[in-house]
C-alpha positions as a printed Julia matrix, in Angstrom:
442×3 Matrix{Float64}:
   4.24   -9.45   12.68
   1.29   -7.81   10.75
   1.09   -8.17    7.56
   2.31   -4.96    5.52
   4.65   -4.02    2.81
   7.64   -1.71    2.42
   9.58   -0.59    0.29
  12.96   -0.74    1.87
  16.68   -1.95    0.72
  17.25   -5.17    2.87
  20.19   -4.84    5.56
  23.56   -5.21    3.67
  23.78   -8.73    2.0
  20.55   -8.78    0.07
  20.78   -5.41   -1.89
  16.94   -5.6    -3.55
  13.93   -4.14   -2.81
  11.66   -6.24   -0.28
   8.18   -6.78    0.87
   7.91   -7.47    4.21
   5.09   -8.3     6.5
   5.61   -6.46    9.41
   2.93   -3.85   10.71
   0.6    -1.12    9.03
  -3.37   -0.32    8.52
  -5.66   -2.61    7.22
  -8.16   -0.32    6.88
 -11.95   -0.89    6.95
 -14.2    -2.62    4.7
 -17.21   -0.96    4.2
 -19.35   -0.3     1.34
 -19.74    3.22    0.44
 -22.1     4.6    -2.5
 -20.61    7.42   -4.23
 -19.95   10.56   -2.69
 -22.59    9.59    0.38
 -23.08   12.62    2.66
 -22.67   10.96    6.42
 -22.84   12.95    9.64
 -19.0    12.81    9.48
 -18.55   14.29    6.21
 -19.09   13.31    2.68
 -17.72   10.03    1.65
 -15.69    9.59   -1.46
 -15.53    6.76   -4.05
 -12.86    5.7    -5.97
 -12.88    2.73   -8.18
 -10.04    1.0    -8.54
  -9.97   -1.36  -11.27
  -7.26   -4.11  -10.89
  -5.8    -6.8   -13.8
  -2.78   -8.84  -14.19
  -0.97   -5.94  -15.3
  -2.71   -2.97  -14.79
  -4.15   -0.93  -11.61
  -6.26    1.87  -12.33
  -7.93    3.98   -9.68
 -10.87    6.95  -10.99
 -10.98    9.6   -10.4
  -7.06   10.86   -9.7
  -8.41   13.6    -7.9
 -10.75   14.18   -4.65
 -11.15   16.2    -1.93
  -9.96   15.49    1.49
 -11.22   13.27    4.32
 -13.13    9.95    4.28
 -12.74    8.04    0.87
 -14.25    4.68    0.43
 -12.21    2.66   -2.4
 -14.21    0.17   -4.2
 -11.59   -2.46   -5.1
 -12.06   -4.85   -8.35
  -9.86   -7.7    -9.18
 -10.29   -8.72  -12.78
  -7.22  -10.58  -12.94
  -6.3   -14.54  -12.4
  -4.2   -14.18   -9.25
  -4.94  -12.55   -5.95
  -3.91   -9.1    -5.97
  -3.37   -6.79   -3.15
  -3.57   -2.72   -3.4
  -2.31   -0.14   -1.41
  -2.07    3.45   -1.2
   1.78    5.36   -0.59
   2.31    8.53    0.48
   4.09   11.33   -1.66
   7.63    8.92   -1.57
   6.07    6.18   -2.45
   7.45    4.27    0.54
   4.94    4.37    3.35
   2.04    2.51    3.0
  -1.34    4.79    4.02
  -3.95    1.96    3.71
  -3.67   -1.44    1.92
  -6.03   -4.61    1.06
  -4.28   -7.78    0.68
  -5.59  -11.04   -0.73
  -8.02   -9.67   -2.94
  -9.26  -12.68   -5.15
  -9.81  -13.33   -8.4
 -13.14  -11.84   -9.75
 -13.84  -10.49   -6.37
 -14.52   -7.08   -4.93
 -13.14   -5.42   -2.02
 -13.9    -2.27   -0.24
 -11.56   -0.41    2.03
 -12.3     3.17    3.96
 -10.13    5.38    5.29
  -9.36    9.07    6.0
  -7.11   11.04    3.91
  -5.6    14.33    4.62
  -4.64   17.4     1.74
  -1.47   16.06   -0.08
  -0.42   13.78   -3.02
  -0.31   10.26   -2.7
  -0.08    7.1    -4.83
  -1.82    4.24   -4.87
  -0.82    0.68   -7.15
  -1.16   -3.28   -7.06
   1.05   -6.3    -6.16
   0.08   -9.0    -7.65
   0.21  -12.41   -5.38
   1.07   -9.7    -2.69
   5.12   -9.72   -3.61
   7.38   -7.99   -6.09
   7.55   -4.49   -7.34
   4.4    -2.92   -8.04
   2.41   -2.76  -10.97
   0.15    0.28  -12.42
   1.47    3.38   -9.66
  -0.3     6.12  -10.28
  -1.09    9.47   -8.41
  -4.09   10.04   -6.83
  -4.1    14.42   -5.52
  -6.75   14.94   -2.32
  -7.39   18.17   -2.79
  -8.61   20.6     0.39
 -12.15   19.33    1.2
 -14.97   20.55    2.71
 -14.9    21.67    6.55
 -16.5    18.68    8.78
 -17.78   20.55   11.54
 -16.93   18.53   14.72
 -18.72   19.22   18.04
 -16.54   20.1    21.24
 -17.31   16.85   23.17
 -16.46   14.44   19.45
 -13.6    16.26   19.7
 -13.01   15.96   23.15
 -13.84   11.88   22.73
 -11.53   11.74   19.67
  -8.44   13.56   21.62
  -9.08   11.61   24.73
  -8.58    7.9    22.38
  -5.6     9.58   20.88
  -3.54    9.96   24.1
  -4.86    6.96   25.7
  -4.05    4.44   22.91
  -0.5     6.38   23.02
   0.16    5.73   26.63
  -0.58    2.14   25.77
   1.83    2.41   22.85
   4.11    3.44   25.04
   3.43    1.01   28.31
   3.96   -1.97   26.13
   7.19   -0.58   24.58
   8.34   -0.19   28.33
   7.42   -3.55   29.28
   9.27   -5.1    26.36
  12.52   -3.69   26.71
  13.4    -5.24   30.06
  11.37   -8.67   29.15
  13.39   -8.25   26.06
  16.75   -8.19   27.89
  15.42  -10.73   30.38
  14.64  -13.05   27.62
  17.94  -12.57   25.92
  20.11  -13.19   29.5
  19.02  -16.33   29.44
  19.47  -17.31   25.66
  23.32  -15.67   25.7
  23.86  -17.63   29.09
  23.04  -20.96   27.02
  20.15  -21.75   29.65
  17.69  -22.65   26.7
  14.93  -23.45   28.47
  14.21  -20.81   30.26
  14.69  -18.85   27.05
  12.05  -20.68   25.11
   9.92  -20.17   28.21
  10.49  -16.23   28.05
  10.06  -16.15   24.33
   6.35  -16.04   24.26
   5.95  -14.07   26.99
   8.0   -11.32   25.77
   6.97  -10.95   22.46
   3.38  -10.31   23.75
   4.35   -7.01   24.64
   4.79   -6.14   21.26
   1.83   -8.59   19.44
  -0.5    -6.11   21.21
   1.12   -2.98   19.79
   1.34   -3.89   16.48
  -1.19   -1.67   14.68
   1.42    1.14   15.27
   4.21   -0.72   13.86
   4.3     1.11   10.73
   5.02    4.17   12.91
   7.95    2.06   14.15
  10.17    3.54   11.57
  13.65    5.25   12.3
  15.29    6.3     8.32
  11.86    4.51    6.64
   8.35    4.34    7.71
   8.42    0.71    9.54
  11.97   -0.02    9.49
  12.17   -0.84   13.07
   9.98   -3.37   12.63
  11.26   -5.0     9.83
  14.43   -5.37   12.08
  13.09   -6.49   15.32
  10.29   -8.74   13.7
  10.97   -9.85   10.12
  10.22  -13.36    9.07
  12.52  -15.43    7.03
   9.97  -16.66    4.47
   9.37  -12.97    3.43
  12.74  -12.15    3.26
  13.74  -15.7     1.33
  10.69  -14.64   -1.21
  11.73  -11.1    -1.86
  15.48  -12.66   -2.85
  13.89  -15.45   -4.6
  16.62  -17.93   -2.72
  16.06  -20.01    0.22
  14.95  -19.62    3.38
  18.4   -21.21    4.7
  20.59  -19.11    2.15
  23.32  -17.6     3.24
  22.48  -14.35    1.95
  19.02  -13.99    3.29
  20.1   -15.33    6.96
  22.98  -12.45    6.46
  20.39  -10.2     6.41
  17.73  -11.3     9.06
  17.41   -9.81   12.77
  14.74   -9.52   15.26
  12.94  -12.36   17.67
  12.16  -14.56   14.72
  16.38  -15.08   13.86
  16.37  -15.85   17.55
  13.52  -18.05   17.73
  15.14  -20.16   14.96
  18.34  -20.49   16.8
  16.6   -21.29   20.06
  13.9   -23.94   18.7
  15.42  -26.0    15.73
  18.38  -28.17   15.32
  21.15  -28.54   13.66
  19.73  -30.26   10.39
  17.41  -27.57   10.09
  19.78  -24.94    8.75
  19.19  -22.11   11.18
  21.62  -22.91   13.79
  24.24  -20.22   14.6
  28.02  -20.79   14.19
  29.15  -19.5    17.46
  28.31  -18.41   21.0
  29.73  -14.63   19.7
  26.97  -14.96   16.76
  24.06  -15.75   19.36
  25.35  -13.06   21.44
  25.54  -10.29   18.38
  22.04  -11.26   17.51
  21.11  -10.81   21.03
  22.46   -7.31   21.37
  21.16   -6.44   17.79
  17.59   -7.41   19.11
  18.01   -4.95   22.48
  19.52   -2.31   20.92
  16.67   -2.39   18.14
  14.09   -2.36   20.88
  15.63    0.48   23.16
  15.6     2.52   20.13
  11.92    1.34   19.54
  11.79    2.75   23.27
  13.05    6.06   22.77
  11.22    6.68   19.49
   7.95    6.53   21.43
   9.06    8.31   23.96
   9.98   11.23   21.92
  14.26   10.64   22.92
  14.21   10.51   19.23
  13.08   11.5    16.28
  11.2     8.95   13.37
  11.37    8.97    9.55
   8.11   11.06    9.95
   9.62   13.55   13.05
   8.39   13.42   16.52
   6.54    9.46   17.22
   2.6    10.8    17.18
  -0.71    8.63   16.13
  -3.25    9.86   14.86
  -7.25    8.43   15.12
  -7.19    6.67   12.1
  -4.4     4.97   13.83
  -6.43    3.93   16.64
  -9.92    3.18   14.59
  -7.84    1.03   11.88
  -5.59   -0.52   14.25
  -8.16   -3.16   16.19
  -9.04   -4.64   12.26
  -5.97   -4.68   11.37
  -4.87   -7.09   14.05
  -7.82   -9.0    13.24
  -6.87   -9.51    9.72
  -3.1    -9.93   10.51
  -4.9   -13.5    12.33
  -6.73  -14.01    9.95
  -4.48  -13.85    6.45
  -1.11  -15.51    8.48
  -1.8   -16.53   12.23
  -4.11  -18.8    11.85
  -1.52  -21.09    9.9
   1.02  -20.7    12.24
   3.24  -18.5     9.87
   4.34  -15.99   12.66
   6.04  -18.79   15.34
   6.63  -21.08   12.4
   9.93  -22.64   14.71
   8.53  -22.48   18.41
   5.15  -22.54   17.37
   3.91  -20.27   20.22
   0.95  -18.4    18.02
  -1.72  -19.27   20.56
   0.44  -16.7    22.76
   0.4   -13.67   19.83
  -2.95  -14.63   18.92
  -4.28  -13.38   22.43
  -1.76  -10.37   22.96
  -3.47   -9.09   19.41
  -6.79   -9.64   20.32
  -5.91   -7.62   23.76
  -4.15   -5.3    21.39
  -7.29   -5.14   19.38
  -9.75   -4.76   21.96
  -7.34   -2.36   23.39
  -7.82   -0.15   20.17
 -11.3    -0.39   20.31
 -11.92    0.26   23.37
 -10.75    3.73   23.17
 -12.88    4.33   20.62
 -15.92    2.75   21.65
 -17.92    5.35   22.62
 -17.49    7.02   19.82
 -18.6     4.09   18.21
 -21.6     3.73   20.04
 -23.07    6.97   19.38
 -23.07    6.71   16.05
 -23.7     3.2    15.73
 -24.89    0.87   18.79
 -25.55   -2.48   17.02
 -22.49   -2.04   15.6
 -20.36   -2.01   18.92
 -22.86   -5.16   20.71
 -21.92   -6.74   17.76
 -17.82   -5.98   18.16
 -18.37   -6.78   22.18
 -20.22  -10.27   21.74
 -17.49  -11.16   19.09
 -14.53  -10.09   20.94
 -15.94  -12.27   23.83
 -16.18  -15.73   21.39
 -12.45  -15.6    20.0
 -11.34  -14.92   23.24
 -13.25  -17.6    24.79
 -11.83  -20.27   22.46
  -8.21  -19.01   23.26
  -8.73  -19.64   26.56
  -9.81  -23.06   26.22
  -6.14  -23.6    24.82
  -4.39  -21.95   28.46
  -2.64  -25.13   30.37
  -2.69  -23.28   33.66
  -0.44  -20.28   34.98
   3.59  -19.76   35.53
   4.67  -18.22   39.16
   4.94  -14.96   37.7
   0.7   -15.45   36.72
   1.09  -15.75   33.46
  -0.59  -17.42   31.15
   0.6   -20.72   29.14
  -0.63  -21.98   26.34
  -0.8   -25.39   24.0
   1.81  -25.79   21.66
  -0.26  -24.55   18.43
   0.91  -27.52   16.22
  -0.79  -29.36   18.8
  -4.22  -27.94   17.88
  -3.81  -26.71   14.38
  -2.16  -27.88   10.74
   0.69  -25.18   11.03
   3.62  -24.25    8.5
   6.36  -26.36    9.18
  10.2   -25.3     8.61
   9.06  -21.88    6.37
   7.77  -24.06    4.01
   4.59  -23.66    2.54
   1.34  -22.85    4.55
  -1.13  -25.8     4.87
  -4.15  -25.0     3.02
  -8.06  -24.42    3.99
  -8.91  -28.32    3.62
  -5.68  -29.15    6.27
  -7.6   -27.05    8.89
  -8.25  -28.98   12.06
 -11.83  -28.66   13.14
 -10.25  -26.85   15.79
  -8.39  -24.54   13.63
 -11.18  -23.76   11.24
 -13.36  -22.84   14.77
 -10.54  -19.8    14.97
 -10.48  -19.17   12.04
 -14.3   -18.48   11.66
 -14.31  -16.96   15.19
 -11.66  -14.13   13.83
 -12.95  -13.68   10.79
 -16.44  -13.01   12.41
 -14.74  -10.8    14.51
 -12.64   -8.52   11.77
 -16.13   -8.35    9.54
 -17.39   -5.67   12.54
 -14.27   -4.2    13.71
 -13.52   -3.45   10.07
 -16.59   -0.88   10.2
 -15.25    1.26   12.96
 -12.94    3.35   10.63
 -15.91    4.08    8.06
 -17.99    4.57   11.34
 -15.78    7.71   13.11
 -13.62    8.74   11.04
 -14.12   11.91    9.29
């Protein structure tokens, strides 16, 4: 799942407060001078200044729409920063993995209200240095009909999507769990993949995915254990934090390890109640979406920055955890999730493309030649077609130095040549796509 924090009380056993990587914006990069009039509006600047244990942000106060934050790690470790909304537990924007003596810049949009922004450093923990920031009513950004129009248009398509995908993955959801209750394995590792693509390309939204909490949804249909095991500071394999796990990834560690590993369930009754668990999650999933029920934030809606935030964000979800095979760390099906989020991605951007290319052309060729190189290498990985037409991939340990048993990630150097060729390929990709926001948004 994408890589984003919340602040929510795990389910039952482990009673602490967790940070999960599940879905939310990853909002542009882009370099911003101070206050910079645009023909969407003026841009704001705020510094934020980040140490071991401080994060400051100046000013505390601006005035609504696009703010460009100018990100500065002083400290020793890598640091990541986000900004919260009023209850401090949905995450507006964030920037992980900011590096020691390193700058990063983030853009995004931000409407009348109070908010909050703060630090975590080596992205886990509580966070350090939360302080207020008030956006104050701003200046009217006059918008012509037909932007408008364009911007309204991306809205509702990239919603229908949403909501397409969600449709698609309940019944390949209870098709895939049919055959893992029934004990036919196989076929259930051969569904796995396949069904989770559904939601790989939707994940930009999963923040939105949120029933009592902003996200919560998708911290129980797609949590990792290694997130969960570092928030409790125990082990992956403790009872506790395997109390307290759901979603495809429990399954997938049931389905594709044995018995020495740990993960195994007890019983056919457990496989079965994390079976239902997963397709009662994802019905509710379903009728958020569909408006059958209401969110943490009322009625399910996205908004543009949704749509111009969501293609980097994928992109950087790849990049930061993907690429060393953290998602499928058990089945080690990434090659699958790596193309449903860069269909997800181009997805995203393509509803906003033409806004895009009216304000900046060389910016979209350079998003349409990059989108065609990662997804050029991904293909080279496809071992033919099923009967159904879809697509099968190489096992990704085959082709990459992956994380093995939610143990640590191999580093940089490990990179096959292979490997580092994605790697480079998706990072050359994000670097554009990470523009749009600070491109249209307004």
């Amino acid at each position: 799942m994408k890589n984003t924090r919340y602040l929510l009380a795990v389910p039952a056993a482990i009673a602490m407060v967790i940070s999960l990587s599940a879905c939310t914006d990853n909002p542009a990069n882009s370099s911003a001078s101070s206050n910079e009039s645009t023909n969407g509006g003026t841009v704001q600047t705020v510094k934020a200044n980040i140490a071991n244990d401080t994060c400051t942000t100046d000013p505390a106060k601006i005035p609504a729409g696009k703010v460009a934050f100018e990100i500065a790690n002083n400290g020793t470790t890598p640091n990541e920063f986000e900004v919260l909304t009023e209850n401090k537990l949905q995450i507006v924007s964030e920037k992980e993995n900011i590096g020691p003596g390193t700058t990063a810049h983030m853009t995004t949009a931000l409407k009348e209200g109070t908010y909050y922004t703060g630090c975590k450093p080596n992205m886990v923990g509580n966070f350090v240095g939360l302080a207020q920031l008030d956006v104050i009513p701003g200046e009217n950004v006059e918008v012509a009909k037909d932007v408008q129009a364009a911007e309204d248009h991306a809205i509702s398509n990239y919603t229908s999507y949403v909501k397409d995908q969600t449709g698609q993955l309940v019944s390949a959801t209870q098709e895939f769990t049919k055959a893992y209750i029934a004990g036919d394995d196989q076929k259930a590792k051969t569904l796995y993949p396949l069904a989770r693509q559904h939601y790989e390309r939707i994940e930009p939204t999963a923040e939105s995915f949120g029933i009592k909490e902003g996200g919560d949804l998708d911290v129980a249909l797609d949590a990792r254990v290694q997130d969960l095991s570092a928030d409790a500071h125990k082990k992956p394999t403790d009872p506790e934090v395997l109390k307290g796990w759901t979603g495809w990834h429990r399954i997938e560690a049931d389905l594709f390890t044995d018995d020495s590993a740990g993960y195994k369930f007890d019983t056919d009754e457990d496989r079965k109640r994390a079976a239902d668990e997963l397709n009662e999650n994802t019905q509710k999933l379903y009728d958020l979406v569909y408006g059958k029920i209401d969110g943490a934030k009322g009625k399910f809606k996205l908004e543009l920055s949704d749509v111009a935030t969501g293609a980097s964000s994928l992109l950087e979800e790849v990049a930061t955890s993907k690429i060393v095979g953290e998602e499928e760390t058990f089945s080690h099906t990434d090659t699958y999730d790596f193309k449903a989020n860069v269909e997800g991605a181009e997805v995203a951007y393509g509803n906003v493309a033409d806004l895009v290319k009216d304000k900046d052309p060389k910016l979209a060729e350079k998003i349409e030649s990059k989108f065609e190189s990662v997804k050029s290498l991904i293909n080279e990985q496809s071992t033919g077609k099923d009967e159904g037409g879809n697509t099968l991939f190489k096992d990704y340990s085959q082709i990459a130095a992956v994380q093995k048993d939610a143990g640590e990630a191999p580093k940089d150097s490990d990179y096959t040549d292979l490997q580092r060729k994605f790697s480079d390929a998706v990072n050359a990709l994000g670097e554009p796509l990470s523009k749009i926001a600070g491109t249209i948004l307004h």
